[in-house]
Short mmCIF file of C-alpha atoms in Angstrom, two decimals:
data_model
loop_
_atom_site.label_atom_id
_atom_site.label_comp_id
_atom_site.label_asym_id
_atom_site.label_seq_id
_atom_site.Cartn_x
_atom_site.Cartn_y
_atom_site.Cartn_z
CA THR A 1371 41.49 9.74 -23.87
CA ALA A 1372 41.08 10.62 -27.52
CA PRO A 1373 43.13 8.77 -30.13
CA MET A 1374 46.20 10.54 -31.50
CA ARG A 1375 46.98 10.94 -35.19
CA ILE A 1376 50.48 9.93 -36.26
CA THR A 1377 52.03 10.39 -39.72
CA LEU A 1378 54.54 7.93 -41.16
CA VAL A 1379 56.85 8.76 -44.06
CA ARG A 1380 59.29 6.76 -46.15
CA ALA A 1381 61.12 7.90 -49.29
CA TRP A 1382 63.07 6.60 -52.25
CA PRO A 1383 65.18 8.64 -54.70
CA SER A 1384 62.25 9.56 -56.94
CA ARG A 1385 59.14 9.08 -54.78
CA HIS A 1386 57.80 9.02 -51.24
CA GLN A 1387 54.93 7.42 -49.37
CA GLU A 1388 52.99 8.80 -46.44
CA ALA A 1389 50.48 7.14 -44.16
CA SER A 1390 48.36 8.49 -41.33
CA VAL A 1391 47.15 6.31 -38.46
CA GLU A 1392 45.17 6.84 -35.26
CA LEU A 1393 46.58 5.26 -32.12
CA ALA A 1394 45.70 5.15 -28.45
CA ALA A 1395 47.59 7.36 -26.01
CA GLY A 1396 50.83 5.72 -24.90
CA ALA A 1397 51.46 4.07 -28.28
CA CYS A 1398 55.00 3.62 -29.56
CA VAL A 1399 56.73 3.59 -32.95
CA ASP A 1400 56.19 -0.18 -33.35
CA ASP A 1401 52.45 0.37 -32.86
CA ALA A 1402 52.43 3.00 -35.62
CA LEU A 1403 54.34 0.73 -38.02
CA ALA A 1404 51.94 -2.13 -37.35
CA ALA A 1405 48.88 0.09 -37.85
CA ALA A 1406 50.28 1.28 -41.21
CA GLY A 1407 51.30 -2.23 -42.26
CA TRP A 1408 54.93 -1.12 -42.63
CA THR A 1409 58.10 -2.89 -41.46
CA LEU A 1410 61.80 -2.22 -41.31
CA ASP A 1411 63.70 -4.30 -43.85
CA ALA A 1412 66.98 -4.20 -45.78
CA GLU A 1413 65.79 -1.06 -47.55
CA PHE A 1414 64.77 0.91 -44.44
CA VAL A 1415 67.23 0.34 -41.63
CA ALA A 1416 66.43 2.98 -39.01
CA MET A 1417 63.66 5.20 -37.69
CA ALA A 1418 63.30 8.75 -36.46
CA VAL A 1419 60.58 10.96 -35.01
CA PHE A 1420 60.87 14.46 -36.47
CA GLY A 1421 64.53 13.76 -37.33
CA GLN A 1422 65.50 12.43 -33.90
CA ALA A 1423 66.70 8.80 -33.74
CA ALA A 1424 63.98 6.47 -32.47
CA THR A 1425 63.50 2.81 -31.66
CA GLY A 1426 60.42 0.64 -31.87
CA GLY A 1427 59.70 1.39 -28.22
CA THR A 1428 59.88 5.18 -28.55
CA ARG A 1429 56.64 6.67 -27.17
CA LEU A 1430 54.67 8.85 -29.54
CA HIS A 1431 52.75 12.06 -28.98
CA PRO A 1432 49.82 13.54 -30.92
CA GLY A 1433 50.95 14.89 -34.30
CA ASP A 1434 54.32 13.08 -34.36
CA ARG A 1435 55.89 12.10 -37.69
CA VAL A 1436 57.67 8.74 -37.84
CA GLU A 1437 60.31 8.60 -40.57
CA LEU A 1438 61.71 5.34 -41.97
CA LEU A 1439 65.32 5.92 -42.97
CA ARG A 1440 67.32 4.32 -45.75
CA PRO A 1441 71.08 3.71 -45.44
CA LEU A 1442 73.21 6.70 -46.35
CA GLN A 1443 74.75 6.49 -49.82
CA LEU A 1444 78.19 8.03 -50.27
#
C-alpha cells in the first residue's frame, strides 16, 4: 500500500511549528512523533488527532493531523 502523509502541529503563545511525515499504513501516533523527531515533555503533555484525544497507540489514517497539546492555563 502507498504511504500516508500525516501532519503534526505544536504551538506556543506566539508561534507554531508544523511537520509533515510519510508513514506506512497501520502507523500510530508514536510512529508519527518518531518520524518527526518530536517527543512529549513537560511542555507538551497530551496529544489529539483533529481535536480528539489520542494516545501513542492511536492508529492514524491518511491526511490525519496530530496535535501536541500544552497544559491549559487559567
